[in-house]
Short mmCIF file of C-alpha atoms in Angstrom, two decimals:
data_model
loop_
_atom_site.label_atom_id
_atom_site.label_comp_id
_atom_site.label_asym_id
_atom_site.label_seq_id
_atom_site.Cartn_x
_atom_site.Cartn_y
_atom_site.Cartn_z
CA UNK Z 1 -12.88 41.88 -46.94
CA UNK Z 2 -11.45 42.95 -43.56
CA UNK Z 3 -7.87 41.71 -44.08
CA UNK Z 4 -6.70 41.72 -40.45
CA UNK Z 5 -3.37 39.94 -39.80
CA UNK Z 6 -2.40 38.72 -36.34
CA UNK Z 7 0.19 41.48 -36.21
CA UNK Z 8 1.19 44.44 -38.32
CA UNK Z 9 4.89 45.09 -38.81
CA UNK Z 10 6.25 45.60 -35.30
CA UNK Z 11 9.62 46.89 -36.51
CA UNK Z 12 9.30 50.60 -37.32
CA UNK Z 13 11.34 52.80 -39.67
CA UNK Z 14 12.83 54.39 -36.57
CA UNK Z 15 14.03 50.96 -35.37
CA UNK Z 16 15.62 50.28 -38.75
CA UNK Z 17 17.32 53.68 -38.93
CA UNK Z 18 18.80 53.33 -35.45
CA UNK Z 19 20.00 49.83 -36.27
CA UNK Z 20 21.64 50.98 -39.52
CA UNK Z 21 23.39 53.80 -37.68
CA UNK Z 22 24.63 51.33 -35.07
CA UNK Z 23 25.96 48.97 -37.76
CA UNK Z 24 27.83 51.83 -39.45
CA UNK Z 25 29.46 53.11 -36.30
CA UNK Z 26 30.26 50.01 -34.25
CA UNK Z 27 32.29 46.86 -34.70
CA UNK Z 28 30.96 44.66 -31.88
CA UNK Z 29 27.65 42.95 -32.55
CA UNK Z 30 27.59 40.00 -30.17
CA UNK Z 31 26.46 40.26 -26.55
CA UNK Z 32 28.07 43.40 -25.11
CA UNK Z 33 27.43 46.90 -23.74
CA UNK Z 34 24.15 47.47 -25.60
CA UNK Z 35 22.76 44.26 -24.10
CA UNK Z 36 23.75 45.58 -20.67
CA UNK Z 37 22.10 48.90 -21.43
CA UNK Z 38 18.89 47.20 -22.52
CA UNK Z 39 18.87 44.97 -19.44
CA UNK Z 40 19.21 48.05 -17.22
CA UNK Z 41 16.48 49.91 -19.10
CA UNK Z 42 14.14 46.93 -18.84
CA UNK Z 43 14.83 46.54 -15.11
CA UNK Z 44 13.95 50.20 -14.63
CA UNK Z 45 10.73 49.80 -16.66
CA UNK Z 46 9.51 46.65 -14.95
CA UNK Z 47 10.76 47.58 -11.46
CA UNK Z 48 13.09 44.65 -10.73
CA UNK Z 49 16.76 44.70 -9.71
CA UNK Z 50 18.16 42.33 -12.32
CA UNK Z 51 17.35 41.43 -15.92
CA UNK Z 52 19.01 38.92 -18.23
CA UNK Z 53 18.48 39.31 -21.99
CA UNK Z 54 18.20 36.02 -23.89
CA UNK Z 55 17.37 34.97 -27.45
CA UNK Z 56 13.68 34.12 -26.87
CA UNK Z 57 10.92 33.92 -24.31
CA UNK Z 58 11.14 30.14 -24.53
CA UNK Z 59 14.84 30.33 -23.66
CA UNK Z 60 13.83 32.43 -20.66
CA UNK Z 61 11.55 29.56 -19.57
CA UNK Z 62 14.28 26.93 -20.02
CA UNK Z 63 16.98 28.88 -18.19
CA UNK Z 64 14.60 29.77 -15.36
CA UNK Z 65 13.66 26.15 -14.67
CA UNK Z 66 17.27 25.01 -15.04
CA UNK Z 67 18.35 27.59 -12.45
CA UNK Z 68 15.60 26.52 -10.03
CA UNK Z 69 16.63 22.90 -10.34
CA UNK Z 70 20.31 23.77 -9.82
CA UNK Z 71 19.66 25.88 -6.72
CA UNK Z 72 16.77 24.05 -5.08
CA UNK Z 73 16.78 20.53 -6.52
CA UNK Z 74 14.16 18.71 -8.56
CA UNK Z 75 10.53 18.32 -7.57
CA UNK Z 76 7.01 19.32 -8.59
CA UNK Z 77 6.15 22.43 -10.58
CA UNK Z 78 2.48 23.41 -10.68
CA UNK Z 79 1.53 24.74 -14.11
CA UNK Z 80 -1.46 25.38 -16.36
CA UNK Z 81 -1.93 23.47 -19.64
CA UNK Z 82 -3.04 26.71 -21.32
CA UNK Z 83 0.05 28.61 -22.43
CA UNK Z 84 3.01 28.04 -24.69
CA UNK Z 85 4.59 24.60 -25.03
CA UNK Z 86 7.86 25.81 -23.47
CA UNK Z 87 6.11 26.37 -20.13
CA UNK Z 88 5.78 22.61 -19.77
CA UNK Z 89 8.75 21.58 -21.93
CA UNK Z 90 11.12 23.61 -19.73
CA UNK Z 91 9.88 21.78 -16.63
CA UNK Z 92 10.46 18.42 -18.28
CA UNK Z 93 13.90 19.44 -19.62
CA UNK Z 94 14.94 20.49 -16.11
CA UNK Z 95 14.09 17.03 -14.78
CA UNK Z 96 11.15 18.40 -12.80
CA UNK Z 97 7.62 17.00 -12.57
CA UNK Z 98 4.77 19.07 -14.09
CA UNK Z 99 1.60 19.10 -11.98
CA UNK Z 100 -1.16 20.40 -14.22
CA UNK Z 101 -4.20 22.39 -13.06
CA UNK Z 102 -7.24 23.88 -14.77
CA UNK Z 103 -7.84 27.60 -15.43
CA UNK Z 104 -10.52 30.19 -14.81
CA UNK Z 105 -12.41 31.38 -17.87
CA UNK Z 106 -12.35 34.96 -16.60
CA UNK Z 107 -8.57 35.41 -16.88
CA UNK Z 108 -7.38 32.19 -18.60
CA UNK Z 109 -4.99 31.66 -15.67
CA UNK Z 110 -4.71 28.77 -13.20
CA UNK Z 111 -7.51 28.27 -10.68
CA UNK Z 112 -6.44 29.39 -7.25
CA UNK Z 113 -8.23 26.68 -5.26
CA UNK Z 114 -6.89 23.92 -7.48
CA UNK Z 115 -3.33 25.22 -7.17
CA UNK Z 116 -3.59 25.31 -3.38
CA UNK Z 117 -4.92 21.75 -3.32
CA UNK Z 118 -1.92 20.47 -5.31
CA UNK Z 119 0.80 21.96 -3.07
CA UNK Z 120 2.78 19.40 -1.09
CA UNK Z 121 6.23 18.95 0.45
CA UNK Z 122 7.69 18.18 -3.00
CA UNK Z 123 6.44 21.41 -4.60
CA UNK Z 124 9.43 23.46 -5.69
CA UNK Z 125 7.76 26.07 -7.89
CA UNK Z 126 4.51 27.41 -9.31
CA UNK Z 127 4.65 28.65 -12.89
CA UNK Z 128 1.82 31.14 -13.37
CA UNK Z 129 1.17 32.30 -16.93
CA UNK Z 130 -0.48 35.64 -17.71
CA UNK Z 131 -2.21 34.51 -20.91
CA UNK Z 132 -2.76 36.83 -23.88
CA UNK Z 133 -2.51 40.01 -21.82
CA UNK Z 134 -4.76 39.13 -18.87
CA UNK Z 135 -3.76 39.62 -15.25
CA UNK Z 136 -3.61 36.07 -13.93
CA UNK Z 137 -2.08 36.80 -10.53
CA UNK Z 138 -3.82 35.34 -7.46
CA UNK Z 139 -3.14 36.85 -4.03
CA UNK Z 140 -3.43 33.59 -2.08
CA UNK Z 141 -0.94 31.91 -4.39
CA UNK Z 142 1.55 34.68 -3.64
CA UNK Z 143 0.97 34.28 0.10
CA UNK Z 144 1.38 30.52 0.14
CA UNK Z 145 4.59 30.77 -1.89
CA UNK Z 146 6.06 33.21 0.64
CA UNK Z 147 4.87 31.10 3.56
CA UNK Z 148 6.25 27.80 2.26
CA UNK Z 149 9.33 29.04 0.40
CA UNK Z 150 7.97 28.00 -3.00
CA UNK Z 151 9.42 29.74 -6.05
CA UNK Z 152 6.75 31.71 -7.91
CA UNK Z 153 7.58 32.10 -11.60
CA UNK Z 154 5.53 34.52 -13.69
CA UNK Z 155 5.38 33.92 -17.43
CA UNK Z 156 4.54 37.37 -18.79
CA UNK Z 157 5.60 36.63 -22.37
CA UNK Z 158 2.23 37.72 -23.80
CA UNK Z 159 1.33 40.38 -21.25
CA UNK Z 160 3.83 43.25 -21.09
CA UNK Z 161 2.34 46.09 -19.08
CA UNK Z 162 -0.50 44.09 -17.52
CA UNK Z 163 -1.03 45.03 -13.88
CA UNK Z 164 -2.40 43.45 -10.71
CA UNK Z 165 -3.76 45.88 -8.11
CA UNK Z 166 -1.92 48.65 -9.95
CA UNK Z 167 1.47 46.91 -9.92
CA UNK Z 168 3.07 45.43 -13.04
CA UNK Z 169 2.74 41.72 -13.58
CA UNK Z 170 6.19 40.20 -13.52
CA UNK Z 171 7.08 41.87 -10.22
CA UNK Z 172 5.20 39.52 -7.87
CA UNK Z 173 7.16 36.32 -8.40
CA UNK Z 174 10.72 35.37 -7.55
CA UNK Z 175 11.42 35.18 -11.29
CA UNK Z 176 9.53 36.48 -14.32
CA UNK Z 177 9.89 35.75 -18.03
CA UNK Z 178 9.11 37.99 -21.00
CA UNK Z 179 9.16 37.48 -24.76
CA UNK Z 180 10.05 40.03 -27.44
CA UNK Z 181 8.82 37.93 -30.35
CA UNK Z 182 7.59 39.69 -33.48
CA UNK Z 183 3.89 39.59 -32.54
CA UNK Z 184 4.21 40.60 -28.90
CA UNK Z 185 3.82 44.01 -27.26
CA UNK Z 186 7.33 45.00 -28.24
CA UNK Z 187 9.83 43.17 -30.36
CA UNK Z 188 13.56 42.64 -30.71
CA UNK Z 189 12.71 40.40 -33.70
CA UNK Z 190 13.58 37.41 -31.51
CA UNK Z 191 14.39 37.79 -27.82
CA UNK Z 192 13.33 37.39 -24.22
CA UNK Z 193 14.09 38.66 -20.73
CA UNK Z 194 14.34 37.06 -17.29
CA UNK Z 195 13.85 39.28 -14.23
CA UNK Z 196 14.53 38.75 -10.53
CA UNK Z 197 15.40 40.59 -7.33
CA UNK Z 198 17.44 37.62 -6.06
CA UNK Z 199 21.21 38.05 -6.49
CA UNK Z 200 21.97 34.32 -6.31
CA UNK Z 201 19.35 33.47 -8.92
CA UNK Z 202 20.63 36.30 -11.13
CA UNK Z 203 24.15 34.89 -10.95
CA UNK Z 204 22.87 31.45 -11.91
CA UNK Z 205 20.76 32.79 -14.79
CA UNK Z 206 23.75 34.58 -16.30
CA UNK Z 207 25.88 31.43 -16.17
CA UNK Z 208 23.16 29.24 -17.67
CA UNK Z 209 22.70 31.77 -20.49
CA UNK Z 210 26.31 31.41 -21.60
CA UNK Z 211 27.47 27.78 -21.47
CA UNK Z 212 27.52 27.71 -17.66
CA UNK Z 213 30.72 29.78 -17.56
CA UNK Z 214 31.84 31.25 -14.25
CA UNK Z 215 33.13 34.44 -15.89
CA UNK Z 216 29.57 35.31 -16.97
CA UNK Z 217 28.15 35.39 -13.43
CA UNK Z 218 28.70 39.13 -12.81
CA UNK Z 219 29.86 38.55 -9.22
CA UNK Z 220 33.59 39.20 -8.62
CA UNK Z 221 33.60 37.73 -5.10
CA UNK Z 222 31.95 34.51 -6.25
CA UNK Z 223 34.29 34.29 -9.23
CA UNK Z 224 37.33 34.71 -6.98
CA UNK Z 225 36.10 32.06 -4.55
CA UNK Z 226 35.36 29.53 -7.30
CA UNK Z 227 38.62 30.23 -9.12
CA UNK Z 228 40.56 29.42 -5.96
CA UNK Z 229 38.48 26.30 -5.38
CA UNK Z 230 39.23 25.01 -8.86
CA UNK Z 231 42.85 26.05 -9.24
CA UNK Z 232 43.58 23.25 -11.73
CA UNK Z 233 41.22 24.87 -14.29
CA UNK Z 234 41.94 28.03 -16.25
CA UNK Z 235 39.72 30.69 -14.60
CA UNK Z 236 38.34 31.97 -17.90
CA UNK Z 237 37.08 28.46 -18.67
CA UNK Z 238 35.39 27.23 -15.52
CA UNK Z 239 31.98 25.78 -16.35
CA UNK Z 240 29.90 25.79 -13.17
CA UNK Z 241 26.61 24.42 -14.51
CA UNK Z 242 25.46 22.49 -17.61
CA UNK Z 243 24.50 25.69 -19.43
CA UNK Z 244 23.33 26.70 -22.87
CA UNK Z 245 24.18 29.31 -25.46
CA UNK Z 246 21.05 31.44 -25.26
CA UNK Z 247 22.65 34.87 -25.55
CA UNK Z 248 21.14 37.54 -27.74
CA UNK Z 249 23.06 40.22 -29.66
CA UNK Z 250 23.84 43.94 -29.59
CA UNK Z 251 21.61 44.33 -32.66
CA UNK Z 252 18.56 42.92 -30.89
CA UNK Z 253 19.30 45.11 -27.86
CA UNK Z 254 19.50 48.26 -30.01
CA UNK Z 255 16.02 47.54 -31.38
CA UNK Z 256 14.73 46.74 -27.89
CA UNK Z 257 15.97 50.03 -26.47
CA UNK Z 258 14.15 51.95 -29.18
CA UNK Z 259 10.96 49.90 -28.90
CA UNK Z 260 10.86 50.33 -25.14
CA UNK Z 261 10.36 54.09 -25.64
CA UNK Z 262 6.88 53.49 -27.09
CA UNK Z 263 5.82 50.44 -25.09
CA UNK Z 264 3.60 52.30 -22.59
CA UNK Z 265 1.73 54.12 -25.34
CA UNK Z 266 1.27 50.89 -27.30
CA UNK Z 267 -0.09 49.12 -24.22
CA UNK Z 268 -2.60 51.94 -23.78
CA UNK Z 269 -3.78 51.56 -27.37
CA UNK Z 270 -4.11 47.81 -27.04
CA UNK Z 271 -6.30 48.31 -23.96
CA UNK Z 272 -8.50 50.77 -25.83
CA UNK Z 273 -8.83 48.35 -28.75
CA UNK Z 274 -9.70 45.49 -26.43
CA UNK Z 275 -12.36 47.53 -24.60
CA UNK Z 276 -13.93 48.49 -27.93
CA UNK Z 277 -13.90 44.89 -29.15
CA UNK Z 278 -15.34 43.37 -25.99
CA UNK Z 279 -18.05 46.01 -25.62
CA UNK Z 280 -19.28 45.32 -29.15
CA UNK Z 281 -19.72 41.55 -28.80
CA UNK Z 282 -23.10 39.90 -28.34
CA UNK Z 283 -22.97 38.78 -24.71
CA UNK Z 284 -25.54 36.05 -25.29
CA UNK Z 285 -23.47 34.47 -28.04
CA UNK Z 286 -19.92 35.07 -26.78
CA UNK Z 287 -18.28 34.87 -23.37
CA UNK Z 288 -17.47 38.45 -22.31
CA UNK Z 289 -17.06 38.10 -18.53
CA UNK Z 290 -13.30 38.40 -18.70
CA UNK Z 291 -11.36 40.08 -15.94
CA UNK Z 292 -11.04 43.68 -17.07
CA UNK Z 293 -8.75 45.50 -14.67
CA UNK Z 294 -5.07 45.53 -15.56
CA UNK Z 295 -5.36 43.87 -18.94
CA UNK Z 296 -2.79 44.47 -21.68
CA UNK Z 297 -4.24 42.28 -24.38
CA UNK Z 298 -2.22 41.53 -27.46
CA UNK Z 299 -5.12 39.50 -28.93
CA UNK Z 300 -8.91 39.49 -29.09
CA UNK Z 301 -10.21 36.32 -27.45
CA UNK Z 302 -13.34 34.90 -29.05
CA UNK Z 303 -14.96 32.28 -26.83
CA UNK Z 304 -18.44 30.92 -27.39
CA UNK Z 305 -20.88 31.31 -24.53
CA UNK Z 306 -22.22 27.77 -25.08
CA UNK Z 307 -21.06 24.53 -26.67
CA UNK Z 308 -22.36 25.15 -30.19
CA UNK Z 309 -19.99 23.31 -32.52
CA UNK Z 310 -21.75 24.46 -35.66
CA UNK Z 311 -21.54 28.12 -34.53
CA UNK Z 312 -17.82 27.74 -33.87
CA UNK Z 313 -17.33 26.30 -37.35
CA UNK Z 314 -19.31 29.18 -38.85
CA UNK Z 315 -17.17 31.72 -36.94
CA UNK Z 316 -14.03 30.06 -38.31
CA UNK Z 317 -15.53 30.10 -41.81
CA UNK Z 318 -16.41 33.80 -41.58
CA UNK Z 319 -12.92 34.74 -40.40
CA UNK Z 320 -11.35 32.82 -43.26
CA UNK Z 321 -13.69 34.46 -45.76
CA UNK Z 322 -12.85 37.93 -44.40
CA UNK Z 323 -9.11 37.11 -44.33
CA UNK Z 324 -8.92 37.70 -40.58
CA UNK Z 325 -5.95 35.73 -39.26
CA UNK Z 326 -6.70 33.70 -36.16
CA UNK Z 327 -5.45 30.87 -33.97
CA UNK Z 328 -7.78 28.16 -32.66
CA UNK Z 329 -7.67 27.11 -29.02
CA UNK Z 330 -6.13 30.47 -27.99
CA UNK Z 331 -2.66 30.45 -26.40
CA UNK Z 332 -0.45 27.61 -27.61
CA UNK Z 333 -3.30 25.92 -29.46
CA UNK Z 334 -5.45 25.19 -26.42
CA UNK Z 335 -5.19 22.19 -24.11
CA UNK Z 336 -1.51 21.18 -24.08
CA UNK Z 337 -2.28 17.88 -22.32
CA UNK Z 338 -3.54 16.73 -25.72
CA UNK Z 339 -0.07 17.27 -27.26
CA UNK Z 340 2.11 14.23 -28.14
CA UNK Z 341 5.13 15.38 -26.12
CA UNK Z 342 3.04 15.58 -22.93
CA UNK Z 343 1.15 12.32 -23.38
CA UNK Z 344 4.48 10.56 -22.81
CA UNK Z 345 5.04 12.42 -19.54
CA UNK Z 346 1.51 12.71 -18.19
CA UNK Z 347 0.44 9.14 -18.84
CA UNK Z 348 -3.02 8.39 -17.54
CA UNK Z 349 -4.20 12.01 -17.47
CA UNK Z 350 -7.47 12.67 -19.30
CA UNK Z 351 -7.39 16.07 -21.10
CA UNK Z 352 -11.15 16.37 -20.62
CA UNK Z 353 -10.62 16.54 -16.85
CA UNK Z 354 -9.34 20.10 -17.33
CA UNK Z 355 -12.84 21.31 -17.99
CA UNK Z 356 -12.25 25.01 -18.69
CA UNK Z 357 -9.04 24.50 -20.66
CA UNK Z 358 -10.76 21.88 -22.79
CA UNK Z 359 -13.74 24.19 -23.33
CA UNK Z 360 -11.36 26.90 -24.55
CA UNK Z 361 -9.60 24.30 -26.71
CA UNK Z 362 -12.81 23.40 -28.56
CA UNK Z 363 -14.73 26.69 -28.52
CA UNK Z 364 -12.12 29.44 -28.32
CA UNK Z 365 -9.77 31.26 -30.66
CA UNK Z 366 -8.07 34.63 -30.95
CA UNK Z 367 -7.45 37.27 -33.57
CA UNK Z 368 -4.87 40.04 -33.65
CA UNK Z 369 -4.85 43.23 -31.60
CA UNK Z 370 -2.13 45.79 -32.22
CA UNK Z 371 -1.71 49.56 -31.74
CA UNK Z 372 -2.41 50.66 -35.31
CA UNK Z 373 -5.43 48.42 -35.89
CA UNK Z 374 -8.15 50.79 -37.17
CA UNK Z 375 -11.12 51.22 -34.84
CA UNK Z 376 -13.46 50.84 -37.82
CA UNK Z 377 -12.11 47.37 -38.49
CA UNK Z 378 -12.59 46.39 -34.85
CA UNK Z 379 -16.23 47.48 -34.93
CA UNK Z 380 -16.83 45.74 -38.25
CA UNK Z 381 -15.30 42.55 -36.88
CA UNK Z 382 -17.59 42.53 -33.85
CA UNK Z 383 -20.62 43.12 -36.05
CA UNK Z 384 -19.66 40.26 -38.35
CA UNK Z 385 -19.16 37.99 -35.34
CA UNK Z 386 -22.56 38.97 -33.96
CA UNK Z 387 -24.18 38.23 -37.33
CA UNK Z 388 -22.81 34.70 -37.53
CA UNK Z 389 -25.55 32.09 -37.07
#
């Protein structure tokens, strides 16, 4: 029996030792100087001016869309139905309108031509998700966003270290979101990061993270101006926006700082694992024409080449028998337009119209890929998959 979990323990002994030392020698554990240090370190790693550490990647999605709505008003947000539920839920929560488009099989990201066809005068943002470690960036989407003043949001929650034309994903959009969940490329147990080069957006993100409070905005001039404007309110308790409490803690930041030291090496190993896995698959039986350059895959995508339901069921049966943990439908369970919460919002939309997403929903799944996954197990897994009839 192979016994491959989706993720091995992503918190190392080194992480635990550093955390214990911090607990013994400090008395502040809520959001403070270590959070700031981690934000600075992450900004340096990704190559963006500002980073805001939050308590999850989903929180990063929600704060991002709330900030866009506050600064630019409500409108349409073009998004793929293949991703995590919070990609779409955050749009709905912000009072925006999700405009859903299909994806390419080669990178599991939104189809460029379809995105361009959906842009209109009411389009406020495009939320592009880099799914499961693939580079989903499209050059024409970047260009049209710059030309029309549309906010490009990159969801890089599953794709730390992925690159597009040699540049890190998460540095092309106006805003980018990352997740540090247990199973992702690096972990703070729970946590997420929002990145931007825009000072005004950064100020808004910081206020939304902490109840909407002015004193969290990190801009003394703005704070002084607003304090004078609202002289009848105590300056330490001016709530500028309808914010949340989505702060993280010093403890999570301490782990993040230590994990960041080995992120590049872990990304390299994941790429090597993915190359080994993909090269071993039967190309007649499984789809293997995935975009290769720049990948940083945290999972092995298994997608049937043709619509053979019985073969899919046999693959699922084999994985269960070998105790190989998997998730059907790939990211977020497949076609999100089939989910109850979206049927209420996207009334009249037929999930089958999103042909590639629906194909992935019915004939795709993924298994775990992590740095210490033995190469022998990867090769055995591909052989077992090839042997399934």
